[in-house]
Short mmCIF file of C-alpha atoms in Angstrom, two decimals:
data_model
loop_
_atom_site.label_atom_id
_atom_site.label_comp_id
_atom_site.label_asym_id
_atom_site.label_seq_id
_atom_site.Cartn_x
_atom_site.Cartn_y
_atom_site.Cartn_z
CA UNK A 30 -40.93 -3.59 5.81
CA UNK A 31 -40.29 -1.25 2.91
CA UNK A 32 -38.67 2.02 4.10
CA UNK A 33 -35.10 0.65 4.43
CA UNK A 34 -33.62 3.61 2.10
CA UNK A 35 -31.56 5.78 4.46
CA UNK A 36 -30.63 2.59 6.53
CA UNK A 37 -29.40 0.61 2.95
CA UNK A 38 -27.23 4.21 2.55
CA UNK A 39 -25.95 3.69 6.59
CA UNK A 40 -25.07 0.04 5.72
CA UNK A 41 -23.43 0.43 2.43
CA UNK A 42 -21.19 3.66 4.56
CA UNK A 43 -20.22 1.63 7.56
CA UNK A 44 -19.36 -1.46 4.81
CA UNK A 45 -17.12 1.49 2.83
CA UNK A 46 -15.28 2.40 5.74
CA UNK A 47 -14.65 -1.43 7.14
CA UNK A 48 -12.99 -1.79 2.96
CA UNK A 49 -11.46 1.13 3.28
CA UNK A 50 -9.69 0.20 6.15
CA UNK A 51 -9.28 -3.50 4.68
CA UNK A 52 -7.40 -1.98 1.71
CA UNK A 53 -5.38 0.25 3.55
CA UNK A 54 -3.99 -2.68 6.11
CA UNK A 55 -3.22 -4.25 2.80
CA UNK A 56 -1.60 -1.79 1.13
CA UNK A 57 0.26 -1.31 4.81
CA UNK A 58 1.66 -5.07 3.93
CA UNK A 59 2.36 -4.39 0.51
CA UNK A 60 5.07 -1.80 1.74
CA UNK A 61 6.77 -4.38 4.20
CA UNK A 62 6.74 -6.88 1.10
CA UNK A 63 8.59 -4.48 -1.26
CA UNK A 64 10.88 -3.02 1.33
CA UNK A 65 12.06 -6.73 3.04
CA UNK A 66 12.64 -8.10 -0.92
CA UNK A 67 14.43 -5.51 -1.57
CA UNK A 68 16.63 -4.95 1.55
CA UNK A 69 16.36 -7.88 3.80
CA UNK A 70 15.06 -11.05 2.05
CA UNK A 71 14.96 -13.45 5.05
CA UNK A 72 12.42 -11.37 6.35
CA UNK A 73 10.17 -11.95 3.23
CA UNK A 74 8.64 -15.20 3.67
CA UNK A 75 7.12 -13.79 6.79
CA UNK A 76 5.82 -10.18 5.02
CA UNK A 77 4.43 -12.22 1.92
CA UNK A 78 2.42 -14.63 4.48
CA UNK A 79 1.31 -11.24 6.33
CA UNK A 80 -0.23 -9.36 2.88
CA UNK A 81 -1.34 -12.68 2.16
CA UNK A 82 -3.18 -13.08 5.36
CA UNK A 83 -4.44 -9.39 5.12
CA UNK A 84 -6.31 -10.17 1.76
CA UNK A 85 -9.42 -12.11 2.82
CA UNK A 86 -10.03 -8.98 5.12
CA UNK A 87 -10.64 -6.93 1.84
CA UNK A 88 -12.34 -9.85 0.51
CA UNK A 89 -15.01 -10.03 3.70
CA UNK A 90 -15.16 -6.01 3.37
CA UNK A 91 -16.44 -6.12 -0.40
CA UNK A 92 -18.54 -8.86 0.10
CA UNK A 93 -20.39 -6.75 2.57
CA UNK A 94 -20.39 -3.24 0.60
CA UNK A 95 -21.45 -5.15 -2.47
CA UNK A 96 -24.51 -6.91 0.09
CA UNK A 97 -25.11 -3.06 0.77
CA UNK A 98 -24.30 -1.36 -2.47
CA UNK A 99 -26.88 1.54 -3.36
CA UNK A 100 -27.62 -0.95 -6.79
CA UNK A 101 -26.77 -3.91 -9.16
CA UNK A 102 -23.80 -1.54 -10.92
CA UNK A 103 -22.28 -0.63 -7.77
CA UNK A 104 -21.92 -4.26 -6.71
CA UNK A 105 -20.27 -5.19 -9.82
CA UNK A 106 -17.68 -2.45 -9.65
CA UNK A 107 -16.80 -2.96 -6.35
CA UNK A 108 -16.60 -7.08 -7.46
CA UNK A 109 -14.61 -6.50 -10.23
CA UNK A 110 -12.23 -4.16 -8.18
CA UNK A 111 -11.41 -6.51 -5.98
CA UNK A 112 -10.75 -9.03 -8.38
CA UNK A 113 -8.77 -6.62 -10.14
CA UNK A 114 -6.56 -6.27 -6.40
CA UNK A 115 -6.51 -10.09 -6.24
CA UNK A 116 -4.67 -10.51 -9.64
CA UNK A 117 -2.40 -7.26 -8.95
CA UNK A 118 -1.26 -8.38 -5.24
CA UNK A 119 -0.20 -12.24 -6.64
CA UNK A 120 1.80 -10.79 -9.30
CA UNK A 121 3.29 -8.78 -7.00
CA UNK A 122 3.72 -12.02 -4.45
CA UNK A 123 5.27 -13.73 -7.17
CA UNK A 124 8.26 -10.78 -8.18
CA UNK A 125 8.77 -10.47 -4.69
CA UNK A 126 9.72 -13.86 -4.63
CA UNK A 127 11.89 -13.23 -7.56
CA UNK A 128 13.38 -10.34 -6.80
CA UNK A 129 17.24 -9.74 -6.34
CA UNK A 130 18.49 -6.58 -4.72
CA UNK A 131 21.64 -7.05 -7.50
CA UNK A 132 18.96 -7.10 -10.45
CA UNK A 133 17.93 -4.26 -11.68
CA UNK A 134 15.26 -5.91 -14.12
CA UNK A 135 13.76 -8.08 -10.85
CA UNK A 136 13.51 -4.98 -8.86
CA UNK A 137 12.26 -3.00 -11.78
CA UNK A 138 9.55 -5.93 -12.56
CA UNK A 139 8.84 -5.79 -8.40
CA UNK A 140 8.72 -2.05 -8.49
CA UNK A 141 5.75 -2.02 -11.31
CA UNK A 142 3.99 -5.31 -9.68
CA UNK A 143 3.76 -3.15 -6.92
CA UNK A 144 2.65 0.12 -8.18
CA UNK A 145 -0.45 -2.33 -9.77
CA UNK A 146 -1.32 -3.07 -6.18
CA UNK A 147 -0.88 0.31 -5.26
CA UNK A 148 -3.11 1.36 -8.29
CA UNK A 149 -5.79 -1.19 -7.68
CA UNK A 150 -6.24 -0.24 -3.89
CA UNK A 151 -6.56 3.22 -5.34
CA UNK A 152 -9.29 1.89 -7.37
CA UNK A 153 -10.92 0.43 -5.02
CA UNK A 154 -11.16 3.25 -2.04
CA UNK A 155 -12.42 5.51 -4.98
CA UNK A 156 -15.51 3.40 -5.23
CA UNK A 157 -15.99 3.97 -1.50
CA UNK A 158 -17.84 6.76 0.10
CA UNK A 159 -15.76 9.79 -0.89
CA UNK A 160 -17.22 12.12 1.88
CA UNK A 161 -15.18 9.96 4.53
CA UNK A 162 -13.07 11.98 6.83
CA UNK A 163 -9.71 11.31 5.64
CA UNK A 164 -10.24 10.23 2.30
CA UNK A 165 -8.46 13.28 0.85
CA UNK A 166 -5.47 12.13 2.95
CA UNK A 167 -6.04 8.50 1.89
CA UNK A 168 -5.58 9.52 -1.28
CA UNK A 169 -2.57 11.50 -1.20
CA UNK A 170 -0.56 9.27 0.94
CA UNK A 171 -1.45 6.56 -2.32
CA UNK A 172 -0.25 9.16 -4.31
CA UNK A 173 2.97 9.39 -2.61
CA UNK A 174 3.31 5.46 -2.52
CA UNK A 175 2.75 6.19 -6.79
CA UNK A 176 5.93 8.73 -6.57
CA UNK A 177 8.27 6.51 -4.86
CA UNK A 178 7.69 3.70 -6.94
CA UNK A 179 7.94 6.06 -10.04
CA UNK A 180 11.31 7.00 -8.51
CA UNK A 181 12.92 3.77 -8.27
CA UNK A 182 12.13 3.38 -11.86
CA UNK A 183 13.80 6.46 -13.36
CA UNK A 184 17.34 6.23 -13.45
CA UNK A 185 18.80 10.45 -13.16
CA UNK A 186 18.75 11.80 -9.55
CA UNK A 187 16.17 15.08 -9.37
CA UNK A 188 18.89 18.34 -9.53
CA UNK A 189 19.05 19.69 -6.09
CA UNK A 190 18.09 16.95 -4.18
CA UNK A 191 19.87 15.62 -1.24
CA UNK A 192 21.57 12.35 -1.58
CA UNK A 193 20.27 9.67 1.06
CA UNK A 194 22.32 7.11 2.52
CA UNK A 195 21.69 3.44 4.07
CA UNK A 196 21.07 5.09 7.27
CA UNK A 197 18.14 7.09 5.59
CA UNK A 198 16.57 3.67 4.51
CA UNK A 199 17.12 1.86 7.49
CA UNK A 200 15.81 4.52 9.64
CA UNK A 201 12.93 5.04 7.27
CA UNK A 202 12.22 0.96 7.11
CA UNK A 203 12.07 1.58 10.52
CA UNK A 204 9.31 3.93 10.34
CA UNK A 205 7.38 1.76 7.95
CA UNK A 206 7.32 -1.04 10.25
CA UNK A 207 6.31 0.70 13.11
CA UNK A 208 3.65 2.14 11.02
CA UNK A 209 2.54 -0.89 9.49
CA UNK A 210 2.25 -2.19 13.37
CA UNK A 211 0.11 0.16 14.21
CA UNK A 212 -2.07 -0.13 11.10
CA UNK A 213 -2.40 -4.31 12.22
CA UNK A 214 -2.94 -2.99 15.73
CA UNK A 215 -5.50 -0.76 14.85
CA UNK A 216 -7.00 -3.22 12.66
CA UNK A 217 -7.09 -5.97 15.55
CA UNK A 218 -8.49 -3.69 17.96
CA UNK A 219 -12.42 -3.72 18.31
CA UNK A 220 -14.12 -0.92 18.20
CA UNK A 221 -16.40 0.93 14.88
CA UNK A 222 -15.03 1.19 11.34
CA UNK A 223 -15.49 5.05 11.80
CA UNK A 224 -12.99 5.16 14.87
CA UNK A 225 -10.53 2.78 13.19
CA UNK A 226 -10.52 4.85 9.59
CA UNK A 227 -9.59 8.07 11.60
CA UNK A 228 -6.68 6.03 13.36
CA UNK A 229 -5.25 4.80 10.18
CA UNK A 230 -5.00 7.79 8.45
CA UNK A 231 -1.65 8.99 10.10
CA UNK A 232 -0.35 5.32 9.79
CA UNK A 233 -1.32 5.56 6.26
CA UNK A 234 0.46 9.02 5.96
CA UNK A 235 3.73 7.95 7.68
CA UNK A 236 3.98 4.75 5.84
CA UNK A 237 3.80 6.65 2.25
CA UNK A 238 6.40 9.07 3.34
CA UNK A 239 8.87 6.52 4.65
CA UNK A 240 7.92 4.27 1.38
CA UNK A 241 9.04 7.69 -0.60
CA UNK A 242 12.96 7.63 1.30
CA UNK A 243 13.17 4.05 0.72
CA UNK A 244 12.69 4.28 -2.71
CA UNK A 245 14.62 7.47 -2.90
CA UNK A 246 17.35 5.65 -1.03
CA UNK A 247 17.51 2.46 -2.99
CA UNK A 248 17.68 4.48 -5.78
CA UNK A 249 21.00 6.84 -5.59
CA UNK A 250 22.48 4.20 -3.48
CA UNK A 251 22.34 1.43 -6.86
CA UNK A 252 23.28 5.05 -8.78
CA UNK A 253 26.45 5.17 -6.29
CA UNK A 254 27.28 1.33 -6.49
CA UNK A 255 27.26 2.04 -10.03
CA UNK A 256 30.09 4.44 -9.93
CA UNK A 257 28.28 7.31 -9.70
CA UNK A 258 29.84 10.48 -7.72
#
């Protein structure tokens, strides 16, 4: 039958959301990944295999929003987006693997691996349907995940801002897990893309923030290692 317009729009939505949601339990990983390689590295093996797990999630996702894109162009952007994610989350895979939390240059080369992922998600949810509720909060909580990464590689603490300590970190890595559970929990649960977005927003929020201390952490306590006060 021919007028499939407004249901090809409904498809390519419902496919936006079930990506968005994709990226976001990826991006959830991604966190975990930078956090255990640079604080507790027996715990990486296991957060690597997790992201890596998460991926052909996304992967499944575009393929369906690029079955359902609007056109040809559309397709291809969302194609080449993901590819773009693909190449950004193995070079971050591979610092991780790299990384010592007594070299500066490995956790520098981590830090920008991981700000490619971060970018390339970003890339990717813009192609999605922008009117989605929580979008706007998406998109700041990627912009705070930006920040932190920024702030780990700049070496001067920001004047009047308060020093964090290892308890900071730990209590904030405790935060990101628990929010990364419940973006994986969410994730596993059935129910519609719709539902699911609006659950992962606050996950998405409180994993940013708590990505922001650990960085913020990490970084005054290599300033104080250093000799710094």
């Amino acid at each position: 039958g021919g007028g499939g317009g407004g249901g090809a729009s409904d498809a390519f939505k419902e496919a936006s959301k079930s990506l968005q949601n994709a990226a976001q339990a990826l991006s959830g990983a991604q966190g975990q990944v930078v956090n255990t390689a640079q604080v507790d590295k027996k715990r990486l093996g296991p957060a690597a295999n997790a992201t890596a797990r998460t991926f052909p999630t996304v992967v499944t996702a575009a393929n369906a929003a690029c079955a359902a894109a609007p056109d040809a162009a559309s397709a291809q952007q969302i194609a080449k987006r993901t590819d773009a994610l693909a190449q950004a989350l193995a070079a971050m895979l591979r610092s991780a693997k790299v990384c010592s939390n007594d070299d500066d240059a490995s956790i520098a080369e981590l830090n920008s691996a991981s700000r490619g992922v971060t970018d390339a998600v970003g890339d990717l949810l813009k192609l999605c349907d922008t009117a989605n509720p929580g979008q706007r909060e998406l998109a700041a909580a990627l912009e705070t995940v930006r920040e932190a990464m920024d702030t780990l590689n700049t070496t001067q603490r920001a004047a009047g801002k308060p020093a964090r300590s290892f308890d900071d970190m730990q209590r904030a890595a405790k935060r990101l897990r628990d929010a990364s559970a419940q973006v994986n929990a969410v994730c596993a649960a059935p129910g519609a893309p719709a539902t699911k977005h609006a659950q992962l927003v606050p996950a998405a929020q409180a994993s940013a923030e708590a990505m922001a201390v650990i960085a913020d952490a990490a970084k005054h306590a290599a300033g104080d290692v250093g000799g710094g006060d």
